Short mmCIF file of C-alpha atoms and ligand atoms in Angstrom, two decimals:
data_model
loop_
_atom_site.label_atom_id
_atom_site.label_comp_id
_atom_site.label_asym_id
_atom_site.label_seq_id
_atom_site.Cartn_x
_atom_site.Cartn_y
_atom_site.Cartn_z
CA MET W 296 76.07 45.66 -143.10
CA THR W 297 80.15 45.79 -143.79
CA GLY W 298 80.17 48.55 -146.13
CA ALA W 299 81.33 51.92 -145.64
CA ASP W 300 78.03 53.43 -145.32
CA SER W 301 77.45 51.25 -142.22
CA HIS W 302 77.52 52.33 -138.55
CA ILE W 303 77.99 50.09 -135.50
CA VAL W 304 77.21 51.51 -132.47
CA ILE W 305 78.37 49.54 -128.97
CA ILE W 306 76.38 50.40 -125.94
CA GLY W 307 79.14 49.96 -123.02
CA ALA W 308 83.05 50.92 -123.28
CA GLY W 309 84.10 48.04 -121.19
CA GLN W 310 86.01 44.68 -121.90
CA ALA W 311 83.32 43.42 -124.14
CA GLY W 312 82.50 46.42 -126.10
CA LEU W 313 86.02 47.17 -126.76
CA GLN W 314 86.67 43.82 -128.20
CA ALA W 315 83.83 44.15 -130.06
CA ALA W 316 84.98 47.29 -131.57
CA GLU W 317 88.40 46.11 -132.22
CA THR W 318 87.38 42.46 -133.88
CA LEU W 319 84.90 44.56 -136.21
CA ARG W 320 88.25 46.36 -137.53
CA SER W 321 90.18 43.23 -137.62
CA GLU W 322 87.92 41.75 -139.71
CA ALA W 323 88.00 44.65 -141.93
CA PHE W 324 84.81 46.48 -141.33
CA GLU W 325 84.76 49.56 -143.16
CA GLY W 326 82.01 51.50 -141.53
CA ARG W 327 81.85 53.81 -138.65
CA ILE W 328 82.14 52.41 -135.35
CA THR W 329 80.89 54.49 -132.16
CA LEU W 330 81.64 52.85 -128.73
CA LEU W 331 79.38 54.69 -126.05
CA GLY W 332 80.71 54.73 -122.39
CA ALA W 333 78.73 55.92 -119.38
CA GLU W 334 81.88 56.40 -117.63
CA PRO W 335 84.21 59.35 -117.86
CA TYR W 336 87.18 56.99 -118.40
CA ALA W 337 88.59 55.12 -121.84
CA PRO W 338 88.16 51.21 -121.37
CA TYR W 339 90.04 50.05 -118.40
CA GLN W 340 90.62 46.63 -116.59
CA ARG W 341 88.46 45.91 -113.74
CA PRO W 342 90.45 43.04 -112.39
CA PRO W 343 93.13 45.38 -110.53
CA LEU W 344 90.23 47.44 -108.92
CA SER W 345 89.82 44.90 -106.12
CA LYS W 346 93.79 44.31 -105.95
CA ALA W 347 96.81 46.19 -106.93
CA TRP W 348 94.73 49.58 -107.59
CA LEU W 349 93.96 49.15 -103.70
CA THR W 350 97.45 48.67 -102.80
CA ASP W 351 100.18 49.55 -105.16
CA ASN W 352 99.78 53.18 -105.95
CA LEU W 353 99.10 52.26 -109.82
CA ASP W 354 98.69 54.88 -112.46
CA ALA W 355 95.70 55.23 -114.55
CA ASP W 356 98.12 54.03 -117.44
CA GLN W 357 98.42 50.70 -116.02
CA LEU W 358 94.37 50.44 -115.62
CA ALA W 359 93.96 51.15 -119.30
CA LEU W 360 92.80 48.46 -121.79
CA ARG W 361 94.27 50.59 -124.55
CA ASP W 362 96.32 53.51 -125.33
CA HIS W 363 94.01 56.54 -126.54
CA SER W 364 96.30 56.18 -130.06
CA VAL W 365 95.37 52.74 -130.57
CA LEU W 366 91.52 53.59 -130.62
CA GLU W 367 92.36 56.73 -132.97
CA ARG W 368 94.30 54.49 -135.41
CA LYS W 369 91.75 51.88 -135.26
CA GLN W 370 89.26 54.61 -135.92
CA ILE W 371 86.86 53.50 -133.30
CA ASP W 372 85.14 56.81 -132.22
CA LEU W 373 85.03 56.68 -128.18
CA TRP W 374 82.22 58.95 -126.61
CA THR W 375 83.09 59.02 -122.83
CA SER W 376 80.39 60.03 -120.15
CA ALA W 377 77.68 59.01 -122.66
CA SER W 378 74.97 57.08 -121.15
CA VAL W 379 72.35 55.69 -123.30
CA SER W 380 68.80 56.05 -121.79
CA ALA W 381 66.57 54.12 -124.79
CA ILE W 382 66.84 52.24 -127.78
CA ASP W 383 64.46 52.47 -130.61
CA VAL W 384 64.53 49.33 -132.64
CA ARG W 385 62.15 50.37 -135.20
CA SER W 386 63.94 53.55 -136.26
CA GLN W 387 67.31 51.71 -135.31
CA SER W 388 68.57 54.63 -133.15
CA VAL W 389 69.98 54.98 -129.86
CA LEU W 390 68.93 58.10 -127.48
CA LEU W 391 71.84 59.40 -125.03
CA HIS W 392 70.58 61.00 -121.86
CA ASP W 393 71.90 64.46 -122.75
CA GLY W 394 69.44 64.44 -125.42
CA ARG W 395 71.68 63.41 -128.46
CA ALA W 396 70.57 60.34 -130.78
CA LEU W 397 72.49 58.25 -132.83
CA THR W 398 70.97 55.46 -135.75
CA TYR W 399 72.91 52.36 -136.51
CA THR W 400 72.85 49.83 -138.79
CA GLY W 401 74.16 47.37 -136.20
CA LEU W 402 74.07 47.40 -132.51
CA VAL W 403 76.11 45.63 -129.67
CA LEU W 404 74.82 45.74 -126.14
CA ALA W 405 77.80 45.33 -123.63
CA THR W 406 76.33 46.97 -120.61
CA GLY W 407 78.19 45.10 -118.01
CA ALA W 408 76.17 44.42 -114.64
CA THR W 409 75.58 46.47 -111.33
CA PRO W 410 76.49 45.29 -108.15
CA ARG W 411 73.61 44.37 -105.48
CA GLN W 412 72.90 46.48 -102.60
CA LEU W 413 72.32 45.69 -99.14
CA PRO W 414 69.01 46.90 -98.02
CA GLN W 415 70.13 46.88 -94.23
CA ALA W 416 72.80 49.37 -95.19
CA ARG W 417 70.64 51.93 -96.78
CA ASP W 418 71.13 54.65 -94.09
CA ALA W 419 75.19 54.12 -93.66
CA GLY W 420 75.70 56.80 -96.53
CA ASP W 421 79.60 56.72 -97.65
CA LEU W 422 80.83 54.11 -95.33
CA VAL W 423 79.42 51.56 -96.97
CA CYS W 424 80.59 50.76 -100.78
CA THR W 425 80.18 48.34 -103.40
CA LEU W 426 82.68 47.73 -106.23
CA ARG W 427 82.37 47.89 -109.80
CA SER W 428 83.90 50.79 -111.26
CA ARG W 429 87.39 52.66 -110.94
CA ALA W 430 85.21 55.29 -108.69
CA ASP W 431 83.98 52.73 -106.37
CA SER W 432 87.62 51.89 -105.96
CA ASP W 433 89.07 55.00 -105.66
CA ALA W 434 86.23 55.50 -102.80
CA ILE W 435 87.19 52.25 -101.27
CA ALA W 436 90.93 53.09 -101.26
CA GLN W 437 90.11 56.38 -99.27
CA GLY W 438 88.20 54.48 -97.00
CA LEU W 439 90.87 52.03 -96.29
CA ARG W 440 93.30 55.07 -95.77
CA SER W 441 90.86 56.34 -93.27
CA CYS W 442 90.70 52.86 -91.73
CA VAL W 443 94.49 53.14 -91.26
CA ARG W 444 94.63 56.32 -90.05
CA ARG W 445 91.70 55.96 -87.35
CA GLU W 446 92.84 52.35 -86.75
CA LEU W 447 89.42 51.39 -87.55
CA PRO W 448 88.66 47.71 -89.04
CA LEU W 449 87.38 46.85 -92.23
CA VAL W 450 83.96 44.77 -92.70
CA VAL W 451 83.25 42.97 -95.68
CA VAL W 452 79.99 41.82 -96.40
CA GLY W 453 80.09 38.52 -98.75
CA GLY W 454 82.69 36.03 -99.02
CA GLY W 455 82.80 35.71 -102.77
CA PHE W 456 85.67 36.61 -104.93
CA ILE W 457 85.52 40.45 -104.68
CA GLY W 458 84.90 40.56 -100.94
CA LEU W 459 87.82 38.22 -100.35
CA GLU W 460 90.43 40.06 -102.81
CA VAL W 461 89.56 43.19 -101.15
CA ALA W 462 89.92 41.73 -97.80
CA ALA W 463 93.34 40.35 -98.94
CA SER W 464 94.10 44.00 -99.94
CA ALA W 465 93.06 45.52 -96.96
CA ARG W 466 95.09 42.92 -94.94
CA LYS W 467 98.17 43.84 -97.12
CA LEU W 468 97.75 47.69 -95.89
CA GLY W 469 97.71 46.39 -91.93
CA ILE W 470 94.05 46.93 -91.45
CA ALA W 471 92.11 44.46 -89.28
CA VAL W 472 89.38 42.78 -91.19
CA THR W 473 85.66 41.12 -90.62
CA ILE W 474 84.17 38.95 -93.28
CA LEU W 475 80.63 38.15 -92.93
CA GLU W 476 79.18 35.38 -94.89
CA ALA W 477 75.39 34.57 -94.64
CA ALA W 478 76.11 30.95 -96.12
CA PRO W 479 78.10 28.30 -94.01
CA ARG W 480 81.23 28.58 -96.39
CA LEU W 481 83.21 30.99 -98.48
CA LEU W 482 82.54 30.83 -102.36
CA GLU W 483 79.64 28.22 -101.68
CA ARG W 484 78.16 28.96 -105.30
CA VAL W 485 81.45 28.33 -107.14
CA LEU W 486 84.06 26.26 -105.07
CA SER W 487 83.76 22.64 -103.60
CA GLN W 488 83.86 22.40 -99.94
CA ASP W 489 87.52 21.42 -99.77
CA LEU W 490 88.78 24.43 -101.67
CA SER W 491 86.14 26.63 -99.69
CA ASP W 492 87.71 25.58 -96.35
CA TRP W 493 91.30 25.88 -97.77
CA TYR W 494 90.30 29.63 -98.24
CA ALA W 495 89.08 30.21 -95.16
CA ARG W 496 92.07 29.00 -93.59
CA LEU W 497 94.03 31.07 -95.57
CA HIS W 498 92.11 34.06 -94.77
CA ALA W 499 92.24 33.02 -91.24
CA ASP W 500 96.01 32.69 -91.27
CA ARG W 501 96.50 35.74 -92.43
CA GLY W 502 94.68 37.39 -89.43
CA THR W 503 90.88 37.92 -90.93
CA THR W 504 87.89 37.12 -88.72
CA LEU W 505 85.27 34.85 -90.55
CA ILE W 506 82.10 34.96 -89.39
CA PHE W 507 79.64 32.36 -91.23
CA GLY W 508 75.80 32.32 -91.17
CA ALA W 509 75.98 35.94 -90.50
CA ARG W 510 72.37 37.83 -90.09
CA ILE W 511 72.66 41.63 -90.47
CA ALA W 512 69.86 43.63 -89.11
CA GLU W 513 71.20 47.27 -89.78
CA ILE W 514 74.45 48.91 -90.61
CA ARG W 515 74.32 52.64 -89.76
CA LYS W 516 76.22 55.54 -89.60
CA THR W 517 77.27 56.92 -85.93
CA SER W 518 77.69 60.41 -84.93
CA ASN W 519 81.37 59.95 -84.93
CA HIS W 520 81.59 58.65 -88.49
CA VAL W 521 82.13 54.98 -87.93
CA ALA W 522 80.08 52.30 -89.21
CA GLU W 523 77.95 50.19 -86.75
CA VAL W 524 76.89 46.87 -87.94
CA GLU W 525 73.83 45.18 -85.97
CA PHE W 526 73.23 41.79 -86.20
CA VAL W 527 69.74 39.94 -85.94
CA ASP W 528 70.78 38.60 -82.25
CA GLY W 529 71.23 42.29 -81.05
CA HIS W 530 75.16 42.51 -80.81
CA SER W 531 77.14 44.75 -83.02
CA ILE W 532 80.61 45.78 -84.27
CA VAL W 533 81.99 48.82 -85.42
CA ALA W 534 84.20 49.63 -88.79
CA GLY W 535 85.73 52.23 -90.54
CA LEU W 536 84.38 50.81 -93.74
CA VAL W 537 82.06 48.21 -95.05
CA VAL W 538 82.42 46.76 -98.27
CA VAL W 539 79.41 44.85 -99.57
CA GLY W 540 80.35 42.17 -102.56
CA ILE W 541 76.95 40.05 -102.54
CA GLY W 542 76.69 39.69 -106.56
CA VAL W 543 75.59 41.47 -109.17
CA THR W 544 72.77 42.17 -111.58
CA ALA W 545 72.87 42.18 -115.09
CA ASN W 546 72.52 45.67 -116.95
CA ASP W 547 69.54 44.82 -119.19
CA GLN W 548 67.09 47.24 -118.76
CA LEU W 549 67.91 49.05 -121.67
CA ALA W 550 67.12 45.76 -123.54
CA ARG W 551 63.94 45.04 -121.76
CA ASP W 552 62.65 48.44 -122.67
CA ALA W 553 63.47 48.04 -126.20
CA GLY W 554 61.50 44.71 -126.33
CA ILE W 555 64.80 42.34 -126.39
CA ALA W 556 64.30 38.87 -124.81
CA CYS W 557 66.06 38.95 -121.21
CA GLU W 558 65.91 36.55 -118.36
CA ALA W 559 68.05 37.90 -115.56
CA GLY W 560 70.24 39.18 -118.39
CA ILE W 561 70.06 39.42 -122.22
CA ILE W 562 69.29 36.20 -123.85
CA VAL W 563 72.03 35.47 -126.60
CA ASP W 564 72.99 32.29 -128.55
CA ALA W 565 76.35 30.91 -128.83
CA CYS W 566 77.27 33.63 -131.26
CA GLY W 567 75.93 36.66 -129.06
CA ARG W 568 72.79 37.17 -130.90
CA THR W 569 69.79 38.63 -129.09
CA SER W 570 66.15 38.15 -130.21
CA VAL W 571 66.31 41.17 -132.55
CA PRO W 572 68.16 41.16 -135.73
CA ASN W 573 71.06 43.15 -135.89
CA ILE W 574 71.22 43.78 -132.50
CA VAL W 575 74.16 41.32 -130.44
CA ALA W 576 74.99 41.45 -126.88
CA ALA W 577 78.45 40.50 -125.04
CA GLY W 578 79.65 39.98 -121.36
CA ASP W 579 78.38 40.41 -117.95
CA CYS W 580 74.87 41.65 -119.35
CA THR W 581 74.15 38.60 -121.16
CA VAL W 582 72.59 34.93 -120.28
CA ARG W 583 72.91 31.89 -122.47
CA ARG W 584 70.46 28.82 -122.51
CA LEU W 585 72.45 25.48 -122.13
CA SER W 586 71.57 22.22 -123.47
CA ASP W 587 70.12 21.23 -120.27
CA GLY W 588 67.63 24.08 -120.52
CA THR W 589 69.42 25.92 -117.37
CA MET W 590 70.61 29.55 -117.88
CA LEU W 591 74.22 30.36 -117.88
CA ARG W 592 75.45 33.87 -116.97
CA LEU W 593 79.31 34.39 -116.65
CA GLU W 594 81.39 36.99 -115.08
CA SER W 595 84.86 36.91 -116.41
CA VAL W 596 87.21 38.93 -118.45
CA GLN W 597 87.51 35.63 -120.74
CA ASN W 598 83.93 35.40 -121.49
CA ALA W 599 83.56 39.32 -122.37
CA VAL W 600 86.31 39.26 -124.80
CA GLU W 601 85.36 35.82 -126.57
CA GLN W 602 81.67 37.11 -126.54
CA GLY W 603 82.62 40.35 -127.88
CA ARG W 604 84.57 38.69 -130.47
CA SER W 605 82.06 36.60 -131.28
CA ALA W 606 79.32 39.17 -131.27
CA ALA W 607 81.13 41.28 -133.66
CA HIS W 608 81.31 38.40 -136.06
CA ALA W 609 77.70 37.90 -135.79
CA LEU W 610 77.15 41.62 -137.04
CA LEU W 611 79.25 40.74 -140.14
CA GLY W 612 77.03 37.50 -140.75
CA VAL W 613 79.94 34.80 -139.70
CA ASP W 614 79.14 32.20 -136.93
CA LYS W 615 82.03 32.06 -134.57
CA PRO W 616 80.83 30.57 -131.57
CA SER W 617 83.18 30.58 -128.87
CA LEU W 618 83.99 26.87 -127.84
CA GLY W 619 86.87 26.67 -125.35
CA ALA W 620 86.15 26.02 -121.77
CA PRO W 621 85.37 29.02 -119.58
CA TRP W 622 87.89 30.12 -117.44
CA PHE W 623 88.41 32.73 -114.67
CA TRP W 624 91.29 33.56 -112.12
CA SER W 625 91.54 35.37 -108.90
CA ASP W 626 94.25 36.66 -106.89
CA GLN W 627 94.46 36.73 -103.10
CA TYR W 628 97.50 37.51 -101.23
CA ASP W 629 100.18 35.43 -103.06
CA MET W 630 98.08 32.66 -104.38
CA LYS W 631 96.46 32.49 -107.74
CA LEU W 632 93.33 30.52 -108.31
CA GLN W 633 92.56 29.62 -112.12
CA ILE W 634 89.25 28.14 -112.74
CA ALA W 635 88.68 26.02 -116.16
CA GLY W 636 85.32 24.75 -116.90
CA LEU W 637 82.02 24.83 -114.90
CA SER W 638 81.94 22.53 -111.74
CA ARG W 639 78.14 22.81 -110.99
CA GLY W 640 76.78 19.28 -111.18
CA ALA W 641 80.06 17.52 -110.49
CA ASP W 642 79.72 14.40 -108.36
CA THR W 643 83.40 13.50 -108.11
CA HIS W 644 86.04 15.78 -107.03
CA VAL W 645 89.95 14.62 -106.97
CA LEU W 646 92.94 16.51 -105.66
CA ARG W 647 96.07 16.61 -107.28
CA GLY W 648 99.30 17.73 -105.35
CA ASP W 649 99.08 18.67 -101.65
CA MET W 650 96.89 21.54 -100.44
CA GLU W 651 99.38 22.50 -97.65
CA SER W 652 102.12 23.09 -100.10
CA HIS W 653 99.97 25.92 -101.74
CA SER W 654 100.32 24.44 -105.24
CA PHE W 655 97.54 21.99 -106.09
CA SER W 656 94.58 21.20 -108.28
CA ILE W 657 91.04 19.91 -108.08
CA TYR W 658 89.65 18.06 -110.76
CA HIS W 659 85.80 17.93 -110.80
CA PHE W 660 84.14 15.14 -112.81
CA ARG W 661 80.46 14.52 -113.69
CA GLU W 662 79.92 10.79 -113.91
CA THR W 663 83.37 10.20 -115.60
CA ARG W 664 83.57 13.16 -117.38
CA LEU W 665 86.16 16.13 -116.53
CA VAL W 666 83.96 19.30 -116.00
CA ALA W 667 86.06 21.68 -114.38
CA VAL W 668 89.64 21.97 -112.80
CA ASP W 669 90.37 24.53 -109.78
CA SER W 670 94.16 24.96 -109.62
CA ILE W 671 96.09 27.02 -106.71
CA ASN W 672 99.25 28.39 -107.90
CA ALA W 673 99.60 25.60 -110.55
CA ALA W 674 99.40 27.21 -113.91
CA ARG W 675 100.64 24.34 -115.81
CA ASP W 676 97.70 22.16 -114.94
CA HIS W 677 95.45 25.04 -115.51
CA MET W 678 96.54 25.39 -119.20
CA ILE W 679 96.36 21.56 -119.66
CA ALA W 680 92.91 21.41 -117.97
CA ARG W 681 91.58 24.33 -120.26
CA ASP W 682 92.72 22.04 -123.20
CA LEU W 683 91.60 18.79 -121.99
CA ILE W 684 88.01 20.06 -121.00
CA GLY W 685 87.79 21.99 -124.28
CA ARG W 686 88.47 18.98 -126.45
CA GLN W 687 86.33 17.12 -124.28
CA ILE W 688 89.06 14.36 -122.98
CA SER W 689 88.82 13.06 -119.85
CA PRO W 690 91.41 11.43 -117.59
CA THR W 691 90.24 9.06 -115.27
CA ALA W 692 89.63 9.83 -111.48
CA GLN W 693 92.78 7.81 -110.74
CA GLN W 694 95.16 9.28 -113.33
CA ALA W 695 93.95 13.13 -112.46
CA GLY W 696 94.84 12.15 -108.72
CA ASP W 697 98.17 10.81 -109.82
CA THR W 698 101.06 13.56 -109.78
CA ALA W 699 103.17 11.35 -111.33
CA PHE W 700 100.76 10.86 -114.40
CA ASN W 701 101.50 13.28 -117.18
CA LEU W 702 98.08 14.57 -118.05
CA ALA W 703 99.47 16.26 -120.77
CA LYS W 704 100.17 13.12 -122.72
CA LEU W 705 96.30 12.85 -123.21
CA ARG W 706 96.01 15.38 -125.60
CA THR W 707 98.61 13.79 -127.76
CA ALA W 708 97.09 10.44 -127.37
CA GLN W 709 93.44 11.42 -128.40
CA ALA W 710 94.86 14.04 -131.20
C1 LIG G 983 86.41 44.71 -108.83
C2 LIG G 983 86.52 43.36 -109.85
C3 LIG G 983 87.65 42.47 -109.95
C4 LIG G 983 87.47 41.65 -110.96
N1 LIG G 983 88.25 40.33 -111.25
C5 LIG G 983 88.39 39.71 -112.17
C6 LIG G 983 89.14 38.66 -112.18
O1 LIG G 983 90.36 38.85 -111.42
N2 LIG G 983 89.19 37.88 -113.26
C7 LIG G 983 88.20 37.74 -114.03
O2 LIG G 983 88.17 37.02 -115.00
N3 LIG G 983 87.20 38.76 -113.84
C8 LIG G 983 87.33 39.56 -113.01
N4 LIG G 983 86.39 40.72 -112.88
C9 LIG G 983 85.16 40.54 -114.03
C10 LIG G 983 85.47 41.14 -115.14
O3 LIG G 983 86.09 42.41 -115.00
C11 LIG G 983 84.13 41.44 -116.06
O4 LIG G 983 83.54 40.16 -116.26
C12 LIG G 983 84.33 42.09 -117.11
O5 LIG G 983 84.77 43.58 -116.92
C13 LIG G 983 83.07 42.03 -117.94
O6 LIG G 983 83.14 43.07 -119.13
P1 LIG G 983 81.97 43.86 -119.46
O7 LIG G 983 82.61 44.49 -120.63
O8 LIG G 983 80.79 42.86 -119.64
O9 LIG G 983 81.42 44.70 -118.61
P2 LIG G 983 82.19 46.10 -117.78
O10 LIG G 983 83.43 45.88 -118.09
O11 LIG G 983 81.38 46.37 -116.52
O12 LIG G 983 81.41 46.90 -118.87
C14 LIG G 983 80.48 47.74 -119.02
C15 LIG G 983 80.21 49.23 -119.07
O13 LIG G 983 79.09 49.38 -119.93
C16 LIG G 983 78.96 51.00 -119.27
N5 LIG G 983 77.27 51.15 -119.22
C17 LIG G 983 76.35 50.25 -118.72
N6 LIG G 983 75.23 50.96 -119.01
C18 LIG G 983 75.22 52.12 -120.24
C19 LIG G 983 74.53 52.83 -120.74
N7 LIG G 983 73.43 52.66 -120.81
N8 LIG G 983 75.28 53.58 -121.77
C20 LIG G 983 76.57 53.69 -121.80
N9 LIG G 983 77.12 52.87 -121.34
C21 LIG G 983 76.77 51.85 -120.23
C22 LIG G 983 79.32 50.72 -117.96
O14 LIG G 983 79.23 52.01 -117.29
C23 LIG G 983 80.45 49.93 -118.17
O15 LIG G 983 81.56 50.92 -118.09
C24 LIG G 983 86.33 41.52 -112.02
C25 LIG G 983 85.38 42.33 -111.74
C26 LIG G 983 85.50 43.69 -111.06
C27 LIG G 983 84.22 44.66 -110.68
#
C-alpha cells in the first residue's frame, strides 16, 4: 500500500479529503495521490461562508485552505469539477460523471454532507437558499445585497448554528431579520436551556425577531420577486430572501451503492475504516458507533481534520484513532462559542462566570463526570476543558462553578 506503484484516490476535496492527502505525504507515502472534488474550486474553508464571506468582501485566497503551490510541491494531483458517480469495489475503480475511470489501491471517502431542503419551499425558486458551498454563499450574498437595496427583510428558517450565523451577518449589513424555529428554543439539540436562552436574548437585543414553534405551510415567490412565507394558521410575512438551515444529511449514497455499510452516514471505526478493506472514510459523511451503541455523527472542522488524519494512517496500516475531546466553534456578532466534548445525556449544568458579562462557561456533568464545556468568549476555559475531558479528569461541580478555583491545577495534580 505504500510503494511508488500504489495509487490512493480521495473522493471529496474538502477539509477531510485534503487532510488525508497531506497526512499520506507527511507519512512518506510514495505512490500517487489523486484528490477528486466535485466543485470547481481548490479546497477551501467553509466556516467563513456564513460569516465574513457574507460581510467582509474577502477575496478567494483568504478562503483557500492551501495555496496551489503547496499541493504541487506535495504531489497531490487535484482534479476539480470531477464528480464521482460510482465505485466498483471488485475492480478497485471509481467512475467519474464525465466517463473517466481511475483504479485505486486505497480509497478515501470524504464526500461531506448536503443541506436538507424545506419541502414547503419547493416553488420559491432562487428566493430560498441553503448553505453548504461557496456557490451557495455567493448566492446568499447576492440575495442580501438585494434585501439592502429593496429594504426587504431576511427570513431564516432554523435556529441552528448556520441560521444564527447568517442572521448575525445580515444584521451587520443592516437587514431586518426574522428567525423561524420549529422547536421551543434555539439550538435545542446541542445547547442547554440556559445557553439557548442567552443566545435568544443576544439575537433579540441585536434587533432580530425570533418566532418559536413556527409552522410553515408554504413559501412562494410573488410576481414582484418577493418571498411570501405563509404559516399554517394562515398569516404570512414577506422577505427578500429566505435562508434555510435545518441540518444536513451525510453524502453516503456512493458508499451505499458500492455495498459499504452505512446508517445515515458511512459507518467507520475509530481509525476511519469502513466495512470494506482498503476503503476508509472521514469527515461529515461518516458515523461512528459509540460504546453505548448509539451512532455519532460530527460536523466540525476538527472532526474532519482528525478523521482525515486517522483514515490516511489506516490506509498505511497504522492505527491512530483520534482520542481527544471533540470540539467546535461558532462566531455570532462579537461572541465566540467554543464547545468541548459532548453534552448529550448530561444531568448537571454548572455556570462558571457571569452570563451578563458575555464571558463565561457552562460545565456539563453526567453523574460526576465532566463530559462537555460550552464557553463564550472564554478561550482559556475552553483550552483547559479540552484537556481535562480528553484526559478524563473531572473537577467537582463546586470547583467548576468557583471562578477562584484554578481548574488548570487539576491537570498537574493528576499528571
Ligand atoms: C456555512 C458553514 C459554516 C460552518 N462553520 C463551522 C464553524 O464555525 N466551526 C466548525 O467547526 N465547523 C463549521 N462548519 C462545518 C465544517 O465546515 C465541516 O464540518 C467540514 O467542512 C467538513 O469537512 P468534510 O471534508 O467532511 O466535508 P466538505 O468540506 O463538505 O467537503 C466534501 C467535498 O466533497 C465533495 N463531493 C461530494 N460528493 C462528491 C463526489 N461524488 N465526487 C467528488 N466530490 C464530491 C463536495 O463537493 C465537497 O467539496 C461549517 C460548515 C458550513 C457549511
